[in-house]
Amino acid sequence: MRISRVGRMTHLHLRSGGGRSAGPRALLVVLVVAVLATGCGGTPSSDRPADAQVAPPSPTATVADLTAAGITVVDDEAQAGTGRLLLTWVQAQRLAENLDWGVVGADLDALRPAEPGMVPLSYLIAGWLSAARTPASEMASSWMGLPTADIDWTMAPHVRFPMAVVSLFVADMARLIDEHLPRDTTGGARAQSGVMLAAFRPLAGEAASGSVGVIVAAADGPCSTVTTFLASAINGLFGALRLSVPASGGGFFSDVARVLATVWNTAVSYAQRVVQGLVDKITAPVFEAIRIGVGVLGVATIAISYLEDQKLTITVDPAQTGPDTYRFAVGPEADVRGLFVARPASLSGNWPPFLVDCAKTAGAELPELIAAGADTQWDVQFLATPVIEPGALATTVGNDLTARLDFVTGRESEEQAKGEAWWDGVVATATVPRKEVNDFLALGRDQILAAKALMLAQIPEPNLRIAAGAGLDLVVDPVVAKLESDIAQKVPGIFTLRGNSDVLFVQYHLPPEPTPSVSSPPIPSASPPSDEKAEFCARYRALLTWWQNPTEEELSQAWARYIVRSSVEMRAFAPPDLVTWVDVVIGAYDTYAEVDDPFNVPLAGPDAARLLDAALAMDAYCGVRRPEEFP
């Protein structure tokens, strides 16, 4: 069983065996389910989602864990500090206390889109977690909630990484890069192949040693304490990564740690199924991409860690206490109803004092997440089959400071209720736009830009200032751009304050097992010319073989179009009574191929509901034996 976390959901890739399954990948019978935190009664079985094993105990972390892994933590923004990744105690505490909340790999990838031949950032983190074998990576692995060997890292863009994990990745990779780049031991200006550390003037009496440890001179004016702290934090990261130095200089690749090569090679192995033409060894451009990617994630961590508590908690009412708490109504009985309820985390009273002062000076309000009367936008995503009918998705926050979405489950006949019990899941997301939140994001953007300007102001020599500015642009500008996007509320993402529910399971029943009758899926009886049957079955088996190792990204539009194209070609050789089932496949995946974000939108519609029967009919016609031939 391979598992990959998506939000607080899991994708359990189950063997097909002889059981019946459903979902977007029905031809190979891959079921998307989740693990109920409350657990379920009965004997665990890999063929029943509601009997999935109880989730392992939630991982825990402390600020001490972060410091032990190489992150420098100071009391507050006013305390001087240096380090490859510098955080205040409040930032570190929020990272440590929020392991169940993080950022989806695709959102991290979007901060610094991978250039041709390079792996996206999410795969780089995956390679580090599973192969680096450093103390920091081992600790971060324990925070993922599941053993790394059980996570399907080929789906890294859809894995949710706790920001504490991202912070350890940044600190550890910055250490590896810092330790294996050449150093200038003279304390003077560095050559072009080295780091221009002396460009940043240390405080009086402060020696410039190594590649970090330089204190940025204090800023003046409003928000000076916060600005100076951010500049020092970014400067420490910048110095460790040597971003003002061309990656092709210095001839240092023979000294790059073996662990860096291992991380890259492992990341390539995970990504090669979905990204074509990857560079499979450490080269100058690869090393440059790694340095920039780590830098971008470092700046993002510094910003996001202030917002870790800023989220909604969504629960279901009544609570799901067993596999049939929510089920389809049967026959004429009353509807089965429920509510998704969004509540704010406690926000006020825990803002760092210097940030409060800065916000007041800048005229920005530190936000409460929601207020009575605020508009709320809900979104509902089904893991496979639509199992509820939600009410109006646009609601308002009540006087109790909660937002609510009512829903009713589906309905089935008394006859269908006699069939095999089955479960599908649904996840609700709530977003509450607030002007105060936008003000705060704008404040963060302005302070990051001010920190960047302060750093450059420390460099007296114009050429060095230009080189340093180019390096800073690479790691600061993507984070600023994301803040700008979220302020404009273009696309919810890393800095958007919202919440996701756990997976809600709804029980229903599959139609009773068919007996030989008119209602059974028609199995071709007429024998077409042997050459046509051989051609059809050869193409069908080729499609199943491709499915196990597709050339297109799984669940993408291109992936669906390949299935449609292959099925259309196969249809020409199908006997008349099998054409209907080939058309089911074509119809389902042709519709799916038109979806803008197909991974997050499951197959739906009448054709999708009949995919399993179509697969059974074609298996029977071609004598396909599962799982012997296609495990």
PDB file of N, CA and C in Angstrom, residues 4 11-12 37-38 65 67 100 121 150 179 182 184 197 214 217 222 257 265 280 282 294 347 383 466 487 511 583 589:
ATOM      1  N   SER A   4       0.002   8.814   0.012  1.00  0.00           N
ATOM      2  CA  SER A   4       0.501  10.178  -0.101  1.00  0.00           C
ATOM      3  C   SER A   4      -0.508  11.129   0.494  1.00  0.00           C
ATOM      4  N   HIS A  11      -4.060   9.262   0.047  1.00  0.00           N
ATOM      5  CA  HIS A  11      -4.393   8.467  -1.136  1.00  0.00           C
ATOM      6  C   HIS A  11      -3.901   7.060  -0.839  1.00  0.00           C
ATOM      7  N   LEU A  12      -4.798   6.115  -0.661  1.00  0.00           N
ATOM      8  CA  LEU A  12      -4.400   4.736  -0.424  1.00  0.00           C
ATOM      9  C   LEU A  12      -4.484   4.003  -1.753  1.00  0.00           C
ATOM     10  N   ALA A  37      -9.878   9.848  11.811  1.00  0.00           N
ATOM     11  CA  ALA A  37      -9.114  10.036  13.044  1.00  0.00           C
ATOM     12  C   ALA A  37      -9.746   9.264  14.189  1.00  0.00           C
ATOM     13  N   THR A  38     -11.087   9.051  14.140  1.00  0.00           N
ATOM     14  CA  THR A  38     -11.762   8.340  15.210  1.00  0.00           C
ATOM     15  C   THR A  38     -11.624   6.838  15.084  1.00  0.00           C
ATOM     16  N   ASP A  65      13.567  21.380  19.177  1.00  0.00           N
ATOM     17  CA  ASP A  65      13.836  20.521  18.021  1.00  0.00           C
ATOM     18  C   ASP A  65      14.329  21.352  16.837  1.00  0.00           C
ATOM     19  N   THR A  67      15.878  24.289  16.912  1.00  0.00           N
ATOM     20  CA  THR A  67      17.239  24.788  17.144  1.00  0.00           C
ATOM     21  C   THR A  67      18.255  23.661  17.021  1.00  0.00           C
ATOM     22  N   ASP A 100       0.141  19.808  11.768  1.00  0.00           N
ATOM     23  CA  ASP A 100      -0.992  19.312  10.984  1.00  0.00           C
ATOM     24  C   ASP A 100      -1.452  20.315   9.944  1.00  0.00           C
ATOM     25  N   LEU A 121      10.429  22.080  -6.731  1.00  0.00           N
ATOM     26  CA  LEU A 121      10.881  22.132  -5.343  1.00  0.00           C
ATOM     27  C   LEU A 121      10.277  21.019  -4.496  1.00  0.00           C
ATOM     28  N   ASP A 150       6.208   4.914   3.165  1.00  0.00           N
ATOM     29  CA  ASP A 150       4.813   4.675   2.798  1.00  0.00           C
ATOM     30  C   ASP A 150       4.205   5.818   2.000  1.00  0.00           C
ATOM     31  N   GLU A 179      28.756  24.597   3.618  1.00  0.00           N
ATOM     32  CA  GLU A 179      29.957  23.853   4.010  1.00  0.00           C
ATOM     33  C   GLU A 179      30.759  23.352   2.824  1.00  0.00           C
ATOM     34  N   PRO A 182      33.576  27.093  -1.551  1.00  0.00           N
ATOM     35  CA  PRO A 182      34.868  27.611  -1.098  1.00  0.00           C
ATOM     36  C   PRO A 182      34.690  28.822  -0.205  1.00  0.00           C
ATOM     37  N   ASP A 184      36.505  32.271   1.850  1.00  0.00           N
ATOM     38  CA  ASP A 184      37.593  33.247   1.887  1.00  0.00           C
ATOM     39  C   ASP A 184      37.975  33.431   3.344  1.00  0.00           C
ATOM     40  N   LEU A 197      31.148  38.381   0.909  1.00  0.00           N
ATOM     41  CA  LEU A 197      30.639  38.590   2.253  1.00  0.00           C
ATOM     42  C   LEU A 197      30.963  39.984   2.759  1.00  0.00           C
ATOM     43  N   VAL A 214      27.141  37.941   9.881  1.00  0.00           N
ATOM     44  CA  VAL A 214      27.216  39.375   9.658  1.00  0.00           C
ATOM     45  C   VAL A 214      25.908  40.013  10.093  1.00  0.00           C
ATOM     46  N   ALA A 217      23.321  46.609   9.589  1.00  0.00           N
ATOM     47  CA  ALA A 217      23.156  47.832  10.361  1.00  0.00           C
ATOM     48  C   ALA A 217      21.683  48.154  10.530  1.00  0.00           C
ATOM     49  N   PRO A 222       9.822  54.192  10.901  1.00  0.00           N
ATOM     50  CA  PRO A 222       8.755  53.260  11.281  1.00  0.00           C
ATOM     51  C   PRO A 222       9.148  51.810  10.998  1.00  0.00           C
ATOM     52  N   ALA A 257      28.982  17.828  -1.273  1.00  0.00           N
ATOM     53  CA  ALA A 257      28.726  16.659  -0.425  1.00  0.00           C
ATOM     54  C   ALA A 257      27.961  15.586  -1.179  1.00  0.00           C
ATOM     55  N   ASN A 265      19.507  13.091  -7.049  1.00  0.00           N
ATOM     56  CA  ASN A 265      19.221  11.877  -7.809  1.00  0.00           C
ATOM     57  C   ASN A 265      17.907  11.240  -7.365  1.00  0.00           C
ATOM     58  N   ASP A 280      20.137  14.390 -14.783  1.00  0.00           N
ATOM     59  CA  ASP A 280      20.246  13.344 -13.774  1.00  0.00           C
ATOM     60  C   ASP A 280      21.541  13.376 -12.980  1.00  0.00           C
ATOM     61  N   ILE A 282      24.481  16.249 -10.780  1.00  0.00           N
ATOM     62  CA  ILE A 282      24.775  17.608 -10.337  1.00  0.00           C
ATOM     63  C   ILE A 282      25.659  18.312 -11.361  1.00  0.00           C
ATOM     64  N   VAL A 294      16.220  26.806  -2.564  1.00  0.00           N
ATOM     65  CA  VAL A 294      16.342  26.829  -1.106  1.00  0.00           C
ATOM     66  C   VAL A 294      16.176  28.254  -0.594  1.00  0.00           C
ATOM     67  N   LEU A 347      -6.625  34.226  17.545  1.00  0.00           N
ATOM     68  CA  LEU A 347      -5.595  35.034  16.899  1.00  0.00           C
ATOM     69  C   LEU A 347      -5.086  36.160  17.787  1.00  0.00           C
ATOM     70  N   LEU A 383     -13.895  12.941  -3.403  1.00  0.00           N
ATOM     71  CA  LEU A 383     -12.768  12.080  -3.731  1.00  0.00           C
ATOM     72  C   LEU A 383     -13.071  11.218  -4.945  1.00  0.00           C
ATOM     73  N   ILE A 466      25.211  45.692  -7.128  1.00  0.00           N
ATOM     74  CA  ILE A 466      24.450  45.152  -8.261  1.00  0.00           C
ATOM     75  C   ILE A 466      24.419  43.625  -8.204  1.00  0.00           C
ATOM     76  N   ILE A 487      -3.004  39.248  -1.905  1.00  0.00           N
ATOM     77  CA  ILE A 487      -3.659  40.511  -1.562  1.00  0.00           C
ATOM     78  C   ILE A 487      -4.769  40.801  -2.568  1.00  0.00           C
ATOM     79  N   PRO A 511     -24.700  -1.655  -6.395  1.00  0.00           N
ATOM     80  CA  PRO A 511     -25.801  -2.519  -6.831  1.00  0.00           C
ATOM     81  C   PRO A 511     -25.488  -3.968  -6.470  1.00  0.00           C
ATOM     82  N   ASP A 583     -17.319   3.176 -25.589  1.00  0.00           N
ATOM     83  CA  ASP A 583     -17.841   4.541 -25.603  1.00  0.00           C
ATOM     84  C   ASP A 583     -17.976   5.110 -24.188  1.00  0.00           C
ATOM     85  N   TYR A 589     -13.595   9.959 -19.974  1.00  0.00           N
ATOM     86  CA  TYR A 589     -12.289  10.622 -19.974  1.00  0.00           C
ATOM     87  C   TYR A 589     -12.240  11.820 -20.914  1.00  0.00           C
TER      88      TYR A 589
END
